[in-house]
Amino acid sequence: MSKKVIAGNWKMNMDIPETVKLISGIKEALKNINNGAEAIVCPPFTSLETAYTLLKDSPIGLGAQNMYFEDSGAYTGEISAAMLKSVGCRYVILGHSERRTIFKESDETINKKVKKAHSSGLLPIFCIGETLEEREKGITFDVIRTQLSGGLKDVSPAELEKTIIAYEPVWAIGTGKVATPEQAQEVHAFIRGWIKENYPSVNAKEIVIQYGGSVKPDNAKELLSQPDIDGALVGGACLKADSFAGIISAC
Ligand code: PEP
């Protein structure tokens, strides 16, 4: 994978005026960066329409941070894949560790969402990653294997080719504790190996595997130069146009 893909997860931040300011700043900052990297922004639901309007003539992709797997009905507070499509989303983050831990989403629920995203024409950014306790117990690869096989159950090879996988060690998210490039590369290589083994018809090299966890402009270059790191999923540093652009220019 030669083209890097950088996605910004805004989380529960940015009202409408702040969205307008941030998107305008990102568009301006990216004007001068021409390294072929793809940028995606994932604002909260309430800002998607505004973001779509501002981005529609730009190469910056639009994604949501979650969705429900049912089509419609009595699911108070939920948003469907079709709703995200209708507001112009191309991507949706699924299985983020905050969804897994705070909102108790299981691999089974995430799998239903991944399949619904595909059948609706959305491209999932499917997140996996171990906690600090799991890393210290030496079970990182077991955790990753379980999350991959659970979250991608019955996902076809053609669908996998349209899935971005984001490896985000939970202990590195929002903590400032970034995984070393070697630690990240080791897990990315494991994920790529899992794809080869379980999807022999897919060219595993073509699957985008992003790293996420305290990525900043000053650590991005080293992480992104690892052979199996194809991009980044960025939280904190995507809330300022300059730092998001700084990560993209590090590609
Ligand atoms: C994230 O929430 O996906 C993330 C990686 O956050 P941060 O960059 O702030 O660690």
Short mmCIF file of C-alpha atoms and ligand atoms in Angstrom, two decimals:
data_model
loop_
_atom_site.label_atom_id
_atom_site.label_comp_id
_atom_site.label_asym_id
_atom_site.label_seq_id
_atom_site.Cartn_x
_atom_site.Cartn_y
_atom_site.Cartn_z
CA MET A 1 0.00 0.00 0.00
CA SER A 2 1.77 3.15 -1.10
CA LYS A 3 -0.96 5.75 -0.53
CA LYS A 4 -1.39 6.60 3.16
CA VAL A 5 -4.85 7.17 4.60
CA ILE A 6 -5.22 9.56 7.54
CA ALA A 7 -8.58 9.79 9.30
CA GLY A 8 -9.51 12.26 12.03
CA ASN A 9 -11.93 11.09 14.72
CA TRP A 10 -13.39 14.25 16.20
CA LYS A 11 -15.23 12.29 18.92
CA MET A 12 -17.82 14.38 20.86
CA ASN A 13 -16.24 17.70 19.93
CA MET A 14 -17.14 20.63 17.68
CA ASP A 15 -20.46 22.43 17.36
CA ILE A 16 -21.50 23.94 14.01
CA PRO A 17 -19.44 27.18 14.11
CA GLU A 18 -16.41 25.18 15.29
CA THR A 19 -16.98 22.66 12.50
CA VAL A 20 -17.02 25.42 9.90
CA LYS A 21 -13.79 26.85 11.32
CA LEU A 22 -11.98 23.51 11.53
CA ILE A 23 -13.00 22.28 8.06
CA SER A 24 -12.07 25.62 6.51
CA GLY A 25 -8.70 25.48 8.28
CA ILE A 26 -8.04 21.90 7.15
CA LYS A 27 -8.94 22.73 3.54
CA GLU A 28 -6.61 25.71 3.61
CA ALA A 29 -3.74 23.78 5.25
CA LEU A 30 -4.04 20.84 2.85
CA LYS A 31 -3.87 23.08 -0.23
CA ASN A 32 -0.08 23.04 0.03
CA ILE A 33 0.33 19.31 0.66
CA ASN A 34 0.51 17.14 -2.41
CA ASN A 35 1.94 13.82 -1.32
CA GLY A 36 -1.01 11.69 -2.44
CA ALA A 37 -2.14 10.92 1.12
CA GLU A 38 -5.88 10.61 1.57
CA ALA A 39 -7.53 12.65 4.34
CA ILE A 40 -10.83 11.73 5.99
CA VAL A 41 -12.69 13.69 8.67
CA CYS A 42 -15.21 12.06 11.04
CA PRO A 43 -17.19 14.78 12.83
CA PRO A 44 -20.08 14.09 15.21
CA PHE A 45 -23.49 13.33 13.63
CA THR A 46 -24.76 16.87 14.17
CA SER A 47 -21.93 18.34 12.08
CA LEU A 48 -22.04 15.88 9.17
CA GLU A 49 -24.31 17.92 6.93
CA THR A 50 -22.30 21.10 7.47
CA ALA A 51 -19.08 19.18 6.84
CA TYR A 52 -20.53 17.62 3.69
CA THR A 53 -21.51 21.00 2.30
CA LEU A 54 -18.03 22.38 2.95
CA LEU A 55 -16.24 19.31 1.59
CA LYS A 56 -18.28 18.33 -1.41
CA ASP A 57 -15.87 19.74 -3.99
CA SER A 58 -12.74 18.68 -2.11
CA PRO A 59 -10.81 15.39 -2.07
CA ILE A 60 -11.24 15.14 1.72
CA GLY A 61 -13.45 12.18 2.63
CA LEU A 62 -16.31 12.29 5.12
CA GLY A 63 -17.02 9.64 7.73
CA ALA A 64 -19.21 9.10 10.78
CA GLN A 65 -18.07 7.73 14.13
CA ASN A 66 -20.71 5.02 14.60
CA MET A 67 -24.02 3.69 13.29
CA TYR A 68 -26.61 1.06 14.16
CA PHE A 69 -27.04 -2.17 12.23
CA GLU A 70 -30.83 -2.06 11.80
CA ASP A 71 -32.42 -0.21 8.88
CA SER A 72 -35.04 1.83 10.76
CA GLY A 73 -37.56 1.63 13.58
CA ALA A 74 -37.79 1.92 17.34
CA TYR A 75 -34.11 2.42 18.19
CA THR A 76 -34.15 5.71 20.04
CA GLY A 77 -30.97 7.69 19.64
CA GLU A 78 -29.52 5.54 16.89
CA ILE A 79 -28.51 6.41 13.32
CA SER A 80 -28.75 4.05 10.33
CA ALA A 81 -26.32 3.40 7.49
CA ALA A 82 -28.81 4.85 4.99
CA MET A 83 -29.00 8.06 7.04
CA LEU A 84 -25.22 8.37 6.93
CA LYS A 85 -25.24 7.78 3.18
CA SER A 86 -27.94 10.41 2.72
CA VAL A 87 -25.80 13.02 4.48
CA GLY A 88 -22.84 12.26 2.23
CA CYS A 89 -20.72 9.89 4.32
CA ARG A 90 -18.41 7.45 2.58
CA TYR A 91 -16.80 6.03 5.73
CA VAL A 92 -17.90 4.97 9.20
CA ILE A 93 -15.71 4.20 12.21
CA LEU A 94 -16.88 0.98 13.87
CA GLY A 95 -15.72 -0.78 17.01
CA HIS A 96 -13.75 2.14 18.42
CA SER A 97 -12.41 1.22 21.87
CA GLU A 98 -14.61 3.90 23.45
CA ARG A 99 -17.66 2.15 21.92
CA ARG A 100 -16.35 -1.20 23.14
CA THR A 101 -15.60 -0.09 26.70
CA ILE A 102 -18.05 2.72 27.55
CA PHE A 103 -20.99 1.46 25.47
CA LYS A 104 -20.23 -2.25 25.90
CA GLU A 105 -20.21 -3.12 22.20
CA SER A 106 -19.31 -6.75 21.61
CA ASP A 107 -17.48 -8.29 18.65
CA GLU A 108 -20.87 -9.67 17.59
CA THR A 109 -22.52 -6.23 17.55
CA ILE A 110 -19.57 -4.71 15.75
CA ASN A 111 -19.70 -7.53 13.19
CA LYS A 112 -23.38 -6.75 12.47
CA LYS A 113 -22.45 -3.11 11.97
CA VAL A 114 -19.50 -3.95 9.67
CA LYS A 115 -21.77 -6.13 7.52
CA LYS A 116 -24.52 -3.51 7.41
CA ALA A 117 -22.01 -0.83 6.44
CA HIS A 118 -20.85 -2.97 3.51
CA SER A 119 -24.32 -3.91 2.35
CA SER A 120 -25.20 -0.19 2.43
CA GLY A 121 -22.17 0.96 0.47
CA LEU A 122 -20.28 2.54 3.38
CA LEU A 123 -16.59 1.78 3.94
CA PRO A 124 -15.94 0.75 7.56
CA ILE A 125 -12.91 1.84 9.53
CA PHE A 126 -12.89 -1.20 11.79
CA CYS A 127 -11.01 -0.63 15.07
CA ILE A 128 -9.25 -3.24 17.17
CA GLY A 129 -6.69 -3.11 19.94
CA GLU A 130 -5.60 -4.53 23.28
CA THR A 131 -5.78 -2.93 26.73
CA LEU A 132 -2.69 -2.32 28.86
CA GLU A 133 -3.64 -5.26 31.07
CA GLU A 134 -3.89 -7.55 28.05
CA ARG A 135 -0.52 -6.37 26.72
CA GLU A 136 1.10 -6.91 30.12
CA LYS A 137 -0.37 -10.41 30.31
CA GLY A 138 1.24 -11.17 26.94
CA ILE A 139 -2.08 -11.86 25.19
CA THR A 140 -2.04 -9.02 22.63
CA PHE A 141 -2.07 -11.34 19.61
CA ASP A 142 -4.87 -13.49 21.07
CA VAL A 143 -6.98 -10.38 21.63
CA ILE A 144 -6.30 -9.08 18.12
CA ARG A 145 -7.08 -12.48 16.59
CA THR A 146 -10.39 -12.70 18.48
CA GLN A 147 -11.40 -9.16 17.49
CA LEU A 148 -10.51 -9.83 13.85
CA SER A 149 -12.34 -13.13 13.59
CA GLY A 150 -15.35 -11.86 15.56
CA GLY A 151 -15.68 -8.46 13.92
CA LEU A 152 -15.06 -9.73 10.40
CA LYS A 153 -17.11 -12.95 10.66
CA ASP A 154 -18.81 -13.69 7.30
CA VAL A 155 -17.25 -10.61 5.71
CA SER A 156 -16.50 -11.61 2.11
CA PRO A 157 -13.12 -11.12 0.44
CA ALA A 158 -14.63 -8.35 -1.73
CA GLU A 159 -15.93 -6.62 1.40
CA LEU A 160 -12.62 -7.01 3.21
CA GLU A 161 -10.94 -5.22 0.32
CA LYS A 162 -13.18 -2.25 1.13
CA THR A 163 -12.45 -2.32 4.87
CA ILE A 164 -9.88 -0.13 6.60
CA ILE A 165 -8.52 -1.80 9.73
CA ALA A 166 -7.35 0.53 12.50
CA TYR A 167 -5.03 -0.95 15.12
CA GLU A 168 -5.40 1.19 18.23
CA PRO A 169 -3.78 -0.07 21.41
CA VAL A 170 -6.24 1.13 24.06
CA TRP A 171 -3.39 2.20 26.37
CA ALA A 172 -2.19 4.65 23.72
CA ILE A 173 -5.53 6.35 22.99
CA GLY A 174 -5.76 9.85 24.40
CA THR A 175 -2.98 9.10 26.88
CA GLY A 176 0.00 10.65 25.11
CA LYS A 177 1.65 7.19 25.40
CA VAL A 178 2.34 6.29 21.81
CA ALA A 179 3.31 2.74 20.85
CA THR A 180 6.88 2.58 19.63
CA PRO A 181 7.14 2.14 15.86
CA GLU A 182 8.44 -1.41 16.55
CA GLN A 183 5.50 -2.26 18.84
CA ALA A 184 3.01 -0.96 16.28
CA GLN A 185 4.76 -2.63 13.33
CA GLU A 186 4.78 -5.98 15.11
CA VAL A 187 0.99 -5.96 15.53
CA HIS A 188 0.40 -4.58 12.02
CA ALA A 189 2.47 -7.42 10.57
CA PHE A 190 0.43 -9.87 12.65
CA ILE A 191 -2.82 -8.38 11.28
CA ARG A 192 -1.49 -8.59 7.70
CA GLY A 193 -0.51 -12.23 8.35
CA TRP A 194 -4.00 -12.97 9.68
CA ILE A 195 -5.50 -11.54 6.48
CA LYS A 196 -3.19 -13.70 4.33
CA GLU A 197 -4.17 -16.79 6.25
CA ASN A 198 -7.91 -16.15 6.37
CA TYR A 199 -8.41 -14.41 3.03
CA PRO A 200 -6.01 -16.17 0.66
CA SER A 201 -7.71 -14.66 -2.41
CA VAL A 202 -7.14 -11.10 -1.14
CA ASN A 203 -3.90 -9.23 -1.76
CA ALA A 204 -3.16 -8.52 1.92
CA LYS A 205 -0.71 -5.76 0.95
CA GLU A 206 -3.60 -3.75 -0.48
CA ILE A 207 -5.58 -3.66 2.78
CA VAL A 208 -5.13 -0.36 4.59
CA ILE A 209 -4.09 -0.92 8.21
CA GLN A 210 -3.99 2.33 10.18
CA TYR A 211 -2.29 2.91 13.52
CA GLY A 212 -4.11 4.97 16.14
CA GLY A 213 -3.05 6.16 19.59
CA SER A 214 -1.57 9.57 20.36
CA VAL A 215 -0.36 10.19 16.80
CA LYS A 216 1.01 13.73 16.51
CA PRO A 217 2.92 15.60 13.79
CA ASP A 218 6.22 14.89 15.58
CA ASN A 219 5.81 11.11 15.86
CA ALA A 220 3.84 10.48 12.66
CA LYS A 221 6.78 10.16 10.29
CA GLU A 222 8.47 7.37 12.17
CA LEU A 223 5.23 5.42 12.62
CA LEU A 224 4.11 5.91 9.03
CA SER A 225 7.43 4.76 7.64
CA GLN A 226 6.97 1.26 9.08
CA PRO A 227 6.32 -1.25 6.29
CA ASP A 228 2.89 -2.37 7.51
CA ILE A 229 1.54 0.99 8.72
CA ASP A 230 -0.61 2.42 5.94
CA GLY A 231 -2.07 5.39 7.70
CA ALA A 232 -3.33 6.76 10.98
CA LEU A 233 -6.56 7.19 12.89
CA VAL A 234 -6.09 10.40 14.84
CA GLY A 235 -8.05 11.68 17.84
CA GLY A 236 -6.73 14.67 19.80
CA ALA A 237 -4.39 15.96 17.11
CA CYS A 238 -7.15 16.16 14.47
CA LEU A 239 -8.97 18.93 16.32
CA LYS A 240 -6.52 21.57 15.14
CA ALA A 241 -6.10 22.13 11.42
CA ASP A 242 -2.33 22.62 11.71
CA SER A 243 -1.64 19.42 13.60
CA PHE A 244 -3.96 17.33 11.39
CA ALA A 245 -2.24 18.76 8.33
CA GLY A 246 1.14 18.19 9.99
CA ILE A 247 0.37 14.47 10.24
CA ILE A 248 -0.75 14.36 6.62
CA SER A 249 2.39 16.11 5.47
CA ALA A 250 4.47 13.51 7.37
CA CYS A 251 3.21 10.82 4.98
C1 PEP B 1 -8.72 7.69 18.70
O1 PEP B 1 -9.58 8.08 19.46
O2 PEP B 1 -9.01 6.94 17.75
C2 PEP B 1 -7.36 8.13 18.94
C3 PEP B 1 -6.39 7.51 18.35
O3 PEP B 1 -7.19 9.17 19.84
P1 PEP B 1 -5.79 9.94 20.18
O4 PEP B 1 -5.13 10.24 18.86
O5 PEP B 1 -6.22 11.16 20.91
O6 PEP B 1 -4.99 8.99 21.00
#
